[in-house]
Each structure stands twice: as structure tokens, then as C-alpha cells.
Amino acid sequence: MPTIVDPMIQVKELNLKYGEAQALFNVTLEIPRRKATAFIGPSGCGKTTLLRCLNRLNDLIENVHISGTIRIGETYVYDPQVDVSDLRKRVGMVFQKSNPFPKSTYDNVAFGPRIFGIRNSRLDEIVERSLRAAALWDEVKDRLHESALSLSGGQQQRLCIARALAVEPEVLLMDEPCSALDPIATAKIEELLHTLKNEYTIVIVTHNMQQAARVSDYTGFFLLGELVEFDETPRIFTNPRDRRTEDYITGRFG
């Protein structure tokens, strides 16, 4: 496990059960600030479950039991005093399938800031800044008030990234953000990630190992709910310490 100076996220001895079925086993890792970290591994290995722990989306599932700690910045995520709405403002989420609201492009991006009481001309600034950050402004600036559902799949996913950025999060979680996109749209999202990680801590779940190698600085390999190995991405892909990691990366199983 590499030594992370000033980690943004610290996970210690995290266990999670859905009823009697255990999905995470004693996961401990530190995620660096303003870098991109990828979680890889076969389906059902716990990647998305851990991702959803980071902003407490697992709270929405019945009969979930969690032990261990997660700290983001100075906040202990599962402290009973934590305001979950504020946590999710700080820790944004982009899902596997783009999910724009059936509203205009402008209203999609302005949705979060409006909830937090922002009005008038400041909204215009936030919408433009967020769309520029998501590399979408030039494509939609002349049709901001048209339905977001008229955008292409890749544009909709970048709109969802802009919507997450509009509330100025510290961390951006991305669950298979390119799995439904064509290669051109995927390349645009990957290029965007290289830019965004200069300002945000990004954690991405992906089944695409080539994508993990291209966009991430650190990679964690999960298997059957266990974090098998976590290290700098070049090390994981060229000289893994654990035979199971090597077997997965070389295609011996998966």
C-alpha cells in the first residue's frame, strides 16, 4: 500500500453487509487529493458498493449494515451528526447511465445551486462555468433553454458532470461513466477527466482496464469484496505485487 501524503479520503476496516450477505471485507485505503483513482475488478466484487459508501447512497438500501470508518477531509462520513445533504454537496456522483432531468440544459445545471438558495445573475455564471468545466459550453450555449433530453448520449453524460460540478464539490465519484457511450464520446470524457483532476479528487469505477490505465493515477483491484491491491496505476498494470491482480489484468479470469 503506497504512502499517501495528505489523503482526501481515508477508509479504515470497512465492512458492509446486505442482510446476511457480506459485500465488503475489511477494506482499508487512502485516496490522494486532486488525483484520479480507479477501482477495477470483476462484476460483483464490491467496487460500486464502496463508491456508494463515500456519499452514503447505501443509506437508501434497506437492511445494510456497515462497520469501520470513512473520513473525507476532516469529516467522518458515518458520524451521526453529519448532514447527509451537505455531504452529497461535497461528494458529487455521476452514474453509469446519464440521467438528465426532463428540463432544459440550463435548469439541469442550475438545479443544485437553486436548492442551496442561489438565484438571479449568479446562476448564469455558475451554469456557464460548470458547462465550460465539463467541456460542453461551446456545444450547447445557443440552446441552453431547450430540453436536455435532446442532447446526444455523450453530451448528456457531460451535462450530468456539469450538474455535479455546479455545487462545487470536493470529490467527484463516477460509476462506469462511459459504459453506455461510443468511443468518440468516451474519449471526450477521458480527456475531461485529465482536466478535472487538477481541481477535484476523482474516484472512478470502471470495467475497462485500458481506461483505468489511461485516466487514473492510482488503482485499486477488488475481488470478492476484498481490496486485493492498491498502488500507483503504472505499478498495478506493469508490476503488481499480488498474483490475483496479475491474473485479472492479463485476462486469466474476469
Coordinates of N, CA and C in Angstrom, one line a residue:
M1 N 0.9 -1.2 0.0 CA 0.0 0.0 0.0 C 0.9 1.2 0.0
P2 N 0.7 2.1 -1.0 CA 1.6 3.3 -1.0 C 1.3 4.3 0.1
T3 N 2.3 5.1 0.5 CA 2.1 6.1 1.5 C 1.5 7.4 0.8
I4 N 0.3 7.8 1.2 CA -0.3 9.0 0.6 C -0.2 10.1 1.6
V5 N 0.5 11.2 1.1 CA 0.6 12.4 1.9 C -0.6 13.2 1.7
D6 N -1.2 13.6 2.9 CA -2.4 14.4 2.9 C -3.6 13.8 2.1
P7 N -4.0 12.6 2.4 CA -5.1 12.0 1.7 C -6.4 12.8 1.8
M8 N -7.2 12.7 0.7 CA -8.5 13.3 0.8 C -9.5 12.4 1.4
I9 N -9.4 11.1 1.2 CA -10.3 10.1 1.7 C -9.5 9.0 2.4
Q10 N -10.0 8.7 3.6 CA -9.4 7.6 4.3 C -10.5 6.6 4.7
V11 N -10.3 5.3 4.3 CA -11.2 4.3 4.6 C -10.5 3.3 5.5
K12 N -11.1 2.9 6.6 CA -10.4 2.0 7.6 C -11.3 0.9 8.0
E13 N -10.9 -0.3 7.8 CA -11.5 -1.5 8.2 C -13.0 -1.5 7.9
L14 N -13.4 -1.2 6.7 CA -14.8 -1.0 6.3 C -15.3 -2.4 5.9
N15 N -16.4 -2.8 6.6 CA -17.2 -4.0 6.3 C -18.6 -3.6 6.0
L16 N -19.2 -4.2 5.0 CA -20.6 -3.9 4.7 C -21.3 -5.2 4.4
K17 N -22.6 -5.3 4.9 CA -23.4 -6.5 4.6 C -24.8 -6.0 4.1
Y18 N -25.3 -6.7 3.1 CA -26.7 -6.5 2.7 C -27.4 -7.7 3.3
G19 N -28.1 -7.5 4.4 CA -28.7 -8.6 5.2 C -27.6 -9.5 5.7
E20 N -27.6 -10.7 5.3 CA -26.6 -11.7 5.7 C -25.4 -11.8 4.7
A21 N -25.6 -11.2 3.6 CA -24.6 -11.3 2.5 C -23.5 -10.2 2.7
Q22 N -22.3 -10.6 2.9 CA -21.2 -9.6 3.1 C -20.7 -9.2 1.7
A23 N -20.6 -7.8 1.5 CA -20.2 -7.3 0.2 C -18.8 -6.7 0.3
L24 N -18.4 -6.2 1.4 CA -17.1 -5.6 1.6 C -16.4 -6.2 2.9
F25 N -15.2 -6.6 2.8 CA -14.4 -7.2 3.8 C -13.2 -6.4 4.3
N26 N -13.3 -5.7 5.4 CA -12.2 -5.1 6.0 C -11.3 -4.2 5.0
V27 N -12.0 -3.4 4.3 CA -11.3 -2.5 3.3 C -10.7 -1.3 4.0
T28 N -9.4 -1.2 3.7 CA -8.6 -0.1 4.2 C -7.8 0.5 3.1
L29 N -8.0 1.8 2.8 CA -7.2 2.5 1.8 C -7.2 4.0 2.0
E30 N -6.3 4.7 1.4 CA -6.2 6.2 1.4 C -6.2 6.7 0.0
I31 N -7.1 7.6 -0.3 CA -7.2 8.2 -1.7 C -6.6 9.6 -1.7
P32 N -5.7 9.8 -2.6 CA -5.0 11.1 -2.6 C -5.9 12.3 -3.1
R33 N -5.6 13.4 -2.7 CA -6.3 14.6 -3.0 C -5.9 15.1 -4.5
R34 N -6.9 15.5 -5.2 CA -6.7 16.0 -6.6 C -5.9 15.1 -7.5
K35 N -6.3 13.8 -7.4 CA -5.8 12.8 -8.3 C -7.0 12.0 -8.8
A36 N -6.8 11.2 -9.8 CA -7.9 10.3 -10.2 C -7.5 8.9 -9.7
T37 N -8.4 8.2 -9.0 CA -8.3 6.9 -8.5 C -9.3 6.0 -9.2
A38 N -8.9 4.8 -9.7 CA -9.8 3.9 -10.3 C -9.9 2.7 -9.5
F39 N -11.2 2.1 -9.4 CA -11.5 0.8 -8.8 C -11.8 -0.1 -10.0
I40 N -11.0 -1.2 -10.0 CA -11.2 -2.2 -11.1 C -11.5 -3.6 -10.4
G41 N -12.0 -4.5 -11.2 CA -12.3 -5.9 -10.7 C -13.5 -6.4 -11.4
P42 N -13.8 -7.7 -11.3 CA -14.9 -8.3 -12.0 C -16.2 -7.8 -11.4
S43 N -17.3 -8.1 -12.1 CA -18.6 -7.7 -11.6 C -18.9 -8.3 -10.2
G44 N -19.6 -7.5 -9.4 CA -19.9 -8.1 -8.0 C -18.8 -8.1 -7.0
C45 N -17.7 -7.4 -7.3 CA -16.6 -7.5 -6.4 C -16.6 -6.5 -5.3
G46 N -17.5 -5.5 -5.3 CA -17.6 -4.5 -4.3 C -17.2 -3.1 -4.7
K47 N -16.8 -2.9 -5.9 CA -16.3 -1.6 -6.4 C -17.4 -0.5 -6.2
T48 N -18.6 -0.7 -6.8 CA -19.6 0.3 -6.7 C -20.2 0.4 -5.3
T49 N -20.2 -0.7 -4.5 CA -20.6 -0.7 -3.1 C -19.8 0.3 -2.3
L50 N -18.4 0.2 -2.5 CA -17.6 1.1 -1.8 C -17.8 2.5 -2.3
L51 N -17.9 2.7 -3.6 CA -18.1 4.1 -4.1 C -19.4 4.7 -3.5
R52 N -20.4 3.9 -3.3 CA -21.7 4.4 -2.8 C -21.6 4.7 -1.3
C53 N -20.6 4.1 -0.6 CA -20.4 4.4 0.8 C -19.8 5.8 1.0
L54 N -19.1 6.2 0.0 CA -18.4 7.5 0.2 C -19.3 8.7 0.3
N55 N -20.5 8.6 -0.3 CA -21.5 9.7 -0.1 C -22.8 9.1 0.5
R56 N -22.8 8.0 1.1 CA -23.8 7.4 1.9 C -25.1 7.1 1.0
L57 N -24.9 6.7 -0.2 CA -26.0 6.3 -1.0 C -26.5 4.9 -0.6
N58 N -25.7 4.2 0.1 CA -26.2 2.9 0.6 C -27.2 3.1 1.7
D59 N -27.3 4.3 2.2 CA -28.4 4.6 3.2 C -29.7 4.3 2.7
L60 N -29.8 4.4 1.3 CA -31.1 4.3 0.7 C -31.6 2.8 0.5
I61 N -30.7 1.9 0.9 CA -31.0 0.4 0.7 C -31.3 -0.1 2.1
E62 N -32.4 -0.9 2.2 CA -32.8 -1.5 3.4 C -31.8 -2.6 3.9
N63 N -31.7 -2.7 5.2 CA -31.0 -3.8 5.8 C -29.5 -3.9 5.5
V64 N -28.9 -2.7 5.3 CA -27.5 -2.6 5.1 C -26.8 -2.3 6.5
H65 N -25.8 -3.1 6.7 CA -25.0 -3.0 8.0 C -23.6 -2.6 7.7
I66 N -23.1 -1.5 8.2 CA -21.7 -1.0 7.9 C -21.0 -0.9 9.2
S67 N -19.7 -1.3 9.2 CA -18.8 -1.0 10.3 C -17.5 -0.5 9.7
G68 N -16.7 0.1 10.6 CA -15.4 0.7 10.1 C -15.7 2.2 9.9
T69 N -14.7 2.9 9.4 CA -14.8 4.4 9.3 C -14.4 4.8 7.9
I70 N -15.0 6.0 7.5 CA -14.6 6.7 6.3 C -14.5 8.1 6.6
R71 N -13.4 8.7 6.3 CA -13.2 10.1 6.6 C -12.9 10.8 5.3
I72 N -13.6 11.9 5.0 CA -13.4 12.7 3.8 C -13.0 14.1 4.3
G73 N -11.8 14.5 4.1 CA -11.3 15.8 4.7 C -11.2 15.5 6.2
E74 N -11.9 16.4 6.9 CA -12.0 16.2 8.4 C -13.3 15.6 8.8
T75 N -14.1 15.2 7.9 CA -15.5 14.7 8.2 C -15.5 13.2 8.2
Y76 N -16.0 12.7 9.3 CA -16.3 11.2 9.4 C -17.7 11.0 8.8
V77 N -17.7 10.3 7.7 CA -18.9 10.2 6.8 C -20.1 9.6 7.6
Y78 N -19.8 8.6 8.5 CA -20.9 7.9 9.1 C -21.1 8.4 10.6
D79 N -20.6 9.6 10.9 CA -20.9 10.2 12.2 C -22.3 10.6 12.2
P80 N -23.1 10.3 13.3 CA -24.5 10.6 13.3 C -24.8 12.1 13.2
Q81 N -23.8 12.9 13.5 CA -24.1 14.4 13.4 C -23.9 14.9 11.9
V82 N -23.5 14.1 11.0 CA -23.2 14.5 9.7 C -24.5 14.9 8.9
D83 N -24.5 16.0 8.3 CA -25.7 16.4 7.4 C -25.5 15.7 6.1
V84 N -26.3 14.7 5.8 CA -26.1 14.0 4.6 C -26.3 14.8 3.3
S85 N -27.2 15.8 3.3 CA -27.3 16.7 2.2 C -26.1 17.5 1.9
D86 N -25.5 17.9 3.0 CA -24.2 18.7 2.8 C -23.1 17.8 2.4
L87 N -23.1 16.5 2.9 CA -22.1 15.6 2.4 C -22.2 15.3 0.9
R88 N -23.4 15.2 0.4 CA -23.6 14.9 -1.0 C -23.3 16.1 -1.9
K89 N -23.4 17.3 -1.3 CA -22.9 18.5 -2.0 C -21.4 18.5 -2.2
R90 N -20.7 18.0 -1.1 CA -19.3 18.0 -1.2 C -18.8 16.8 -2.0
V91 N -19.6 15.7 -2.1 CA -19.2 14.5 -2.8 C -20.2 14.2 -3.9
G92 N -19.9 14.7 -5.1 CA -20.8 14.6 -6.2 C -20.7 13.2 -6.8
M93 N -21.8 12.8 -7.6 CA -21.9 11.5 -8.1 C -22.4 11.6 -9.6
V94 N -21.7 10.8 -10.5 CA -22.1 10.7 -11.8 C -22.3 9.2 -12.1
F95 N -23.5 8.8 -12.5 CA -23.9 7.4 -12.6 C -23.5 6.8 -14.0
Q96 N -23.7 5.5 -14.0 CA -23.4 4.7 -15.2 C -24.2 5.2 -16.4
K97 N -25.5 5.3 -16.2 CA -26.4 5.8 -17.3 C -26.7 7.3 -17.0
S98 N -26.5 8.1 -18.1 CA -26.7 9.5 -17.9 C -28.2 9.7 -17.5
N99 N -28.4 10.6 -16.6 CA -29.8 10.8 -16.1 C -30.2 12.2 -16.0
P100 N -30.2 13.0 -17.1 CA -30.6 14.4 -17.1 C -32.0 14.5 -16.7
F101 N -32.4 15.5 -16.0 CA -33.8 15.7 -15.6 C -34.5 16.2 -16.9
P102 N -35.8 15.9 -16.9 CA -36.6 16.4 -18.1 C -36.9 17.9 -18.1
K103 N -35.8 18.6 -18.1 CA -35.8 20.1 -18.0 C -34.8 20.6 -19.1
S104 N -34.7 21.9 -19.1 CA -33.7 22.5 -20.1 C -32.3 22.2 -19.6
T105 N -31.3 22.3 -20.5 CA -29.9 22.2 -20.1 C -29.6 23.2 -19.0
Y106 N -30.1 24.4 -19.1 CA -29.8 25.4 -18.1 C -30.3 25.0 -16.7
D107 N -31.6 24.5 -16.7 CA -32.2 24.1 -15.5 C -31.6 22.9 -14.8
N108 N -31.1 22.0 -15.7 CA -30.3 20.9 -15.1 C -29.1 21.3 -14.3
V109 N -28.3 22.2 -14.9 CA -27.1 22.6 -14.2 C -27.5 23.5 -13.0
A110 N -28.5 24.3 -13.1 CA -28.9 25.3 -12.0 C -29.7 24.6 -10.9
F111 N -30.0 23.3 -11.1 CA -30.9 22.6 -10.1 C -30.3 22.6 -8.7
G112 N -29.0 22.2 -8.6 CA -28.4 22.1 -7.3 C -28.2 23.5 -6.6
P113 N -27.6 24.4 -7.4 CA -27.4 25.8 -6.8 C -28.8 26.4 -6.3
R114 N -29.8 26.1 -7.0 CA -31.2 26.7 -6.6 C -31.6 26.1 -5.3
I115 N -31.3 24.8 -5.1 CA -31.7 24.1 -3.9 C -31.0 24.8 -2.7
F116 N -29.7 25.2 -3.0 CA -29.0 25.9 -1.9 C -29.1 27.4 -1.9
G117 N -30.2 27.9 -2.5 CA -30.6 29.3 -2.4 C -30.0 30.3 -3.3
I118 N -29.3 29.8 -4.3 CA -28.7 30.8 -5.2 C -29.7 31.2 -6.3
R119 N -29.7 32.5 -6.6 CA -30.7 33.0 -7.5 C -30.0 34.0 -8.5
N120 N -30.8 34.4 -9.4 CA -30.5 35.6 -10.3 C -29.2 35.4 -11.1
S121 N -28.5 36.5 -11.3 CA -27.4 36.5 -12.3 C -26.3 35.6 -11.9
R122 N -26.1 35.3 -10.6 CA -25.1 34.3 -10.2 C -25.3 33.0 -10.8
L123 N -26.6 32.6 -11.0 CA -26.9 31.3 -11.6 C -26.3 31.3 -13.0
D124 N -26.4 32.4 -13.8 CA -25.9 32.4 -15.1 C -24.4 32.1 -15.1
E125 N -23.7 32.7 -14.1 CA -22.2 32.5 -14.0 C -21.9 31.0 -13.7
I126 N -22.7 30.4 -12.8 CA -22.4 29.1 -12.4 C -22.7 28.1 -13.5
V127 N -23.8 28.3 -14.2 CA -24.2 27.4 -15.3 C -23.1 27.5 -16.4
E128 N -22.6 28.7 -16.8 CA -21.6 28.8 -17.8 C -20.3 28.2 -17.3
R129 N -19.9 28.4 -16.1 CA -18.6 27.9 -15.5 C -18.7 26.4 -15.5
S130 N -19.8 25.8 -15.1 CA -19.9 24.4 -14.9 C -19.9 23.7 -16.3
L131 N -20.6 24.3 -17.3 CA -20.6 23.7 -18.6 C -19.3 23.8 -19.3
R132 N -18.6 24.9 -19.0 CA -17.2 25.0 -19.6 C -16.3 24.0 -18.9
A133 N -16.4 23.8 -17.6 CA -15.6 22.8 -16.9 C -15.9 21.4 -17.4
A134 N -17.1 21.1 -17.9 CA -17.5 19.8 -18.4 C -17.3 19.8 -19.9
A135 N -16.6 20.8 -20.5 CA -16.3 20.8 -21.9 C -17.5 20.7 -22.8
L136 N -18.6 21.4 -22.4 CA -19.9 21.3 -23.1 C -20.4 22.6 -23.5
W137 N -19.8 23.7 -23.0 CA -20.4 25.0 -23.2 C -20.5 25.4 -24.7
D138 N -19.5 25.2 -25.4 CA -19.5 25.6 -26.9 C -20.5 24.8 -27.7
E139 N -20.9 23.6 -27.2 CA -21.9 22.8 -27.9 C -23.3 23.1 -27.6
V140 N -23.5 23.8 -26.4 CA -24.9 24.0 -26.0 C -25.3 25.4 -25.7
K141 N -24.3 26.3 -25.8 CA -24.5 27.7 -25.4 C -25.7 28.4 -26.2
D142 N -26.0 28.0 -27.4 CA -27.1 28.6 -28.1 C -28.4 27.9 -28.0
R143 N -28.4 26.9 -27.1 CA -29.7 26.2 -26.9 C -29.8 25.7 -25.4
L144 N -29.4 26.6 -24.6 CA -29.5 26.4 -23.1 C -30.9 26.1 -22.6
H145 N -31.9 26.7 -23.3 CA -33.2 26.5 -22.8 C -34.1 25.5 -23.5
E146 N -33.4 24.7 -24.3 CA -34.0 23.5 -24.9 C -33.9 22.3 -24.0
S147 N -34.7 21.3 -24.2 CA -34.7 20.1 -23.4 C -33.3 19.4 -23.4
A148 N -32.8 19.1 -22.2 CA -31.6 18.3 -22.1 C -31.7 16.9 -22.8
L149 N -32.9 16.5 -22.9 CA -33.2 15.1 -23.4 C -32.9 15.1 -24.9
S150 N -32.7 16.3 -25.5 CA -32.4 16.3 -27.0 C -30.9 16.2 -27.3
L151 N -30.1 16.2 -26.2 CA -28.7 16.1 -26.4 C -28.3 14.6 -26.7
S152 N -27.1 14.4 -27.3 CA -26.6 13.1 -27.5 C -26.3 12.4 -26.2
G153 N -26.0 11.1 -26.3 CA -25.7 10.4 -25.0 C -24.4 10.9 -24.4
G154 N -23.4 11.2 -25.2 CA -22.2 11.7 -24.6 C -22.4 13.1 -24.1
Q155 N -23.2 13.9 -24.7 CA -23.4 15.3 -24.2 C -24.2 15.2 -22.9
Q156 N -25.2 14.3 -22.8 CA -26.0 14.1 -21.6 C -25.1 13.7 -20.4
Q157 N -24.1 12.8 -20.7 CA -23.2 12.4 -19.6 C -22.3 13.6 -19.2
R158 N -21.9 14.4 -20.1 CA -21.1 15.6 -19.7 C -22.0 16.6 -19.0
L159 N -23.3 16.7 -19.4 CA -24.2 17.6 -18.7 C -24.3 17.1 -17.2
C160 N -24.4 15.8 -17.0 CA -24.5 15.3 -15.6 C -23.2 15.6 -14.8
I161 N -22.1 15.6 -15.5 CA -20.9 16.0 -14.8 C -21.0 17.5 -14.5
A162 N -21.4 18.3 -15.4 CA -21.6 19.8 -15.1 C -22.6 20.0 -14.0
R163 N -23.6 19.2 -14.0 CA -24.6 19.4 -12.9 C -24.0 19.0 -11.5
A164 N -23.1 18.0 -11.5 CA -22.4 17.7 -10.2 C -21.4 18.8 -9.9
L165 N -20.8 19.4 -10.8 CA -19.8 20.4 -10.5 C -20.4 21.7 -10.1
A166 N -21.7 21.9 -10.4 CA -22.3 23.2 -10.2 C -22.4 23.6 -8.7
V167 N -22.4 22.6 -7.8 CA -22.5 22.8 -6.4 C -21.1 22.8 -5.8
E168 N -20.1 22.9 -6.6 CA -18.7 23.0 -6.2 C -18.3 21.9 -5.2
P169 N -18.3 20.6 -5.6 CA -17.9 19.5 -4.7 C -16.4 19.5 -4.6
E170 N -16.0 18.7 -3.6 CA -14.5 18.5 -3.4 C -14.1 17.2 -4.0
V171 N -15.1 16.2 -4.1 CA -14.8 14.9 -4.6 C -15.9 14.6 -5.7
L172 N -15.5 13.9 -6.7 CA -16.4 13.5 -7.8 C -16.3 12.0 -8.0
L173 N -17.4 11.3 -7.7 CA -17.5 9.9 -7.8 C -18.1 9.6 -9.2
M174 N -17.6 8.6 -9.9 CA -18.0 8.3 -11.2 C -18.2 6.7 -11.3
D175 N -19.4 6.3 -11.6 CA -19.7 4.8 -11.6 C -19.8 4.4 -13.1
E176 N -18.8 3.8 -13.7 CA -18.9 3.4 -15.1 C -19.4 4.5 -16.0
P177 N -18.8 5.7 -16.0 CA -19.4 6.8 -16.7 C -19.4 6.7 -18.2
C178 N -18.6 5.8 -18.7 CA -18.5 5.7 -20.2 C -19.1 4.4 -20.7
S179 N -19.7 3.5 -19.9 CA -20.0 2.2 -20.3 C -21.1 2.2 -21.4
A180 N -21.9 3.3 -21.5 CA -23.0 3.3 -22.5 C -22.7 4.3 -23.6
L181 N -21.4 4.7 -23.7 CA -21.0 5.7 -24.7 C -20.2 5.0 -25.8
D182 N -20.2 5.7 -27.0 CA -19.4 5.2 -28.1 C -17.9 5.7 -27.9
P183 N -17.0 5.2 -28.7 CA -15.6 5.5 -28.5 C -15.3 7.0 -28.5
I184 N -15.9 7.7 -29.4 CA -15.7 9.2 -29.5 C -16.1 9.9 -28.3
A185 N -17.3 9.6 -27.8 CA -17.8 10.2 -26.6 C -17.0 9.8 -25.4
T186 N -16.6 8.6 -25.4 CA -15.7 8.1 -24.3 C -14.4 8.9 -24.2
A187 N -13.8 9.1 -25.4 CA -12.5 9.8 -25.5 C -12.7 11.2 -24.9
K188 N -13.9 11.9 -25.2 CA -14.1 13.2 -24.7 C -14.2 13.2 -23.1
I189 N -14.9 12.2 -22.6 CA -15.0 12.1 -21.1 C -13.6 11.9 -20.5
E190 N -12.8 11.0 -21.1 CA -11.5 10.7 -20.6 C -10.6 12.0 -20.6
E191 N -10.7 12.7 -21.7 CA -9.9 14.0 -21.8 C -10.4 14.9 -20.8
L192 N -11.7 15.0 -20.5 CA -12.2 15.8 -19.5 C -11.7 15.5 -18.1
L193 N -11.6 14.2 -17.8 CA -11.1 13.7 -16.5 C -9.7 14.2 -16.3
H194 N -8.9 14.2 -17.3 CA -7.5 14.7 -17.1 C -7.5 16.1 -16.7
T195 N -8.4 16.9 -17.2 CA -8.5 18.3 -16.8 C -9.1 18.5 -15.4
L196 N -10.2 17.7 -15.1 CA -10.9 17.9 -13.8 C -10.0 17.5 -12.6
K197 N -9.1 16.5 -12.8 CA -8.4 16.0 -11.6 C -7.4 17.0 -11.1
N198 N -7.2 18.1 -11.8 CA -6.3 19.2 -11.3 C -7.1 20.0 -10.2
E199 N -8.4 19.9 -10.2 CA -9.2 20.6 -9.2 C -10.0 19.8 -8.3
Y200 N -10.3 18.5 -8.6 CA -11.1 17.7 -7.8 C -10.5 16.4 -7.6
T201 N -10.9 15.7 -6.5 CA -10.5 14.4 -6.2 C -11.5 13.5 -6.9
I202 N -11.0 12.6 -7.8 CA -11.9 11.8 -8.6 C -11.7 10.3 -8.3
V203 N -12.9 9.7 -8.1 CA -12.8 8.2 -7.9 C -13.8 7.6 -9.0
I204 N -13.2 6.7 -9.8 CA -14.0 6.2 -10.9 C -14.0 4.6 -10.8
V205 N -15.2 4.1 -11.0 CA -15.3 2.6 -11.1 C -15.4 2.3 -12.6
T206 N -14.6 1.4 -13.0 CA -14.6 1.0 -14.5 C -14.3 -0.5 -14.6
H207 N -15.0 -1.1 -15.6 CA -14.6 -2.5 -16.0 C -13.5 -2.4 -17.1
N208 N -13.3 -1.2 -17.7 CA -12.4 -1.1 -18.8 C -11.0 -0.8 -18.2
M209 N -10.2 -1.9 -18.3 CA -8.8 -1.7 -17.7 C -8.0 -0.7 -18.5
Q210 N -8.2 -0.7 -19.8 CA -7.4 0.3 -20.6 C -7.8 1.7 -20.2
Q211 N -9.1 1.9 -19.9 CA -9.5 3.2 -19.4 C -8.9 3.6 -18.1
A212 N -8.9 2.6 -17.1 CA -8.2 2.9 -15.8 C -6.8 3.2 -16.0
A213 N -6.1 2.5 -16.9 CA -4.7 2.8 -17.2 C -4.5 4.2 -17.8
R214 N -5.4 4.6 -18.6 CA -5.3 5.9 -19.3 C -5.6 7.1 -18.3
V215 N -6.6 7.0 -17.5 CA -7.1 8.2 -16.8 C -6.7 8.3 -15.3
S216 N -6.3 7.2 -14.7 CA -6.1 7.2 -13.3 C -4.6 7.3 -12.9
D217 N -4.4 7.9 -11.7 CA -3.1 8.0 -11.1 C -2.8 6.8 -10.1
Y218 N -3.9 6.4 -9.5 CA -3.9 5.2 -8.6 C -5.0 4.3 -8.9
T219 N -4.8 3.0 -8.7 CA -5.8 2.0 -9.0 C -5.9 1.0 -7.8
G220 N -7.1 0.6 -7.5 CA -7.4 -0.4 -6.5 C -8.1 -1.6 -7.2
F221 N -7.5 -2.8 -7.0 CA -8.1 -4.0 -7.6 C -8.9 -4.8 -6.5
F222 N -10.2 -5.0 -6.8 CA -11.1 -5.7 -5.9 C -11.5 -7.1 -6.4
L223 N -11.7 -8.0 -5.4 CA -12.1 -9.3 -5.7 C -12.9 -9.9 -4.6
L224 N -14.1 -10.3 -4.9 CA -15.0 -10.9 -3.9 C -15.1 -10.1 -2.6
G225 N -15.2 -8.7 -2.8 CA -15.4 -7.8 -1.6 C -14.1 -7.4 -0.9
E226 N -13.0 -7.9 -1.4 CA -11.7 -7.6 -0.7 C -10.9 -6.7 -1.6
L227 N -10.3 -5.7 -1.0 CA -9.3 -4.9 -1.7 C -8.0 -5.7 -1.8
V228 N -7.7 -6.3 -2.9 CA -6.5 -7.1 -3.1 C -5.3 -6.3 -3.1
E229 N -5.3 -5.2 -3.8 CA -4.1 -4.4 -4.0 C -4.5 -3.0 -4.4
F230 N -3.7 -2.0 -3.9 CA -3.9 -0.6 -4.2 C -2.5 0.0 -4.3
D231 N -2.3 0.7 -5.5 CA -1.0 1.3 -5.7 C -1.1 2.3 -6.9
E232 N 0.0 2.9 -7.2 CA 0.1 3.8 -8.3 C -0.3 3.0 -9.6
T233 N -1.0 3.6 -10.5 CA -1.5 2.8 -11.6 C -0.4 2.1 -12.5
P234 N 0.7 2.8 -12.8 CA 1.7 2.1 -13.6 C 2.2 0.8 -12.9
R235 N 2.3 0.9 -11.6 CA 2.8 -0.3 -10.8 C 1.7 -1.4 -10.9
I236 N 0.5 -1.1 -10.7 CA -0.6 -2.1 -10.8 C -0.6 -2.8 -12.1
F237 N -0.4 -2.1 -13.2 CA -0.5 -2.6 -14.6 C 0.8 -3.2 -15.1
T238 N 1.9 -2.9 -14.5 CA 3.2 -3.5 -15.1 C 3.9 -4.4 -14.1
N239 N 3.7 -4.2 -12.8 CA 4.4 -5.0 -11.8 C 3.6 -5.2 -10.5
P240 N 2.4 -5.8 -10.6 CA 1.6 -6.0 -9.5 C 2.2 -6.9 -8.4
R241 N 1.9 -6.7 -7.2 CA 2.5 -7.5 -6.1 C 1.8 -8.8 -5.9
D242 N 0.5 -8.8 -6.2 CA -0.4 -10.0 -5.9 C -0.7 -10.7 -7.2
R243 N -0.5 -12.0 -7.1 CA -0.8 -12.9 -8.3 C -2.2 -12.7 -8.8
R244 N -3.1 -12.5 -7.9 CA -4.5 -12.4 -8.4 C -4.7 -11.1 -9.2
T245 N -4.0 -10.1 -8.9 CA -4.1 -8.8 -9.7 C -3.5 -9.1 -11.1
E246 N -2.4 -9.8 -11.1 CA -1.7 -10.1 -12.4 C -2.6 -11.0 -13.2
D247 N -3.3 -12.0 -12.6 CA -4.1 -12.9 -13.4 C -5.3 -12.1 -14.0
Y248 N -5.9 -11.2 -13.2 CA -7.0 -10.4 -13.7 C -6.6 -9.5 -14.9
I249 N -5.5 -8.8 -14.7 CA -5.1 -7.8 -15.7 C -4.6 -8.5 -17.0
T250 N -4.1 -9.7 -16.9 CA -3.6 -10.4 -18.1 C -4.7 -11.2 -18.7
G251 N -5.9 -11.2 -18.1 CA -7.1 -11.9 -18.7 C -7.2 -13.3 -18.4
R252 N -6.5 -13.8 -17.3 CA -6.6 -15.2 -17.0 C -8.0 -15.5 -16.3
F253 N -8.6 -14.5 -15.8 CA -10.0 -14.6 -15.3 C -10.6 -13.2 -15.3
G254 N -11.9 -13.2 -15.1 CA -12.6 -11.9 -15.1 C -14.0 -11.9 -15.7

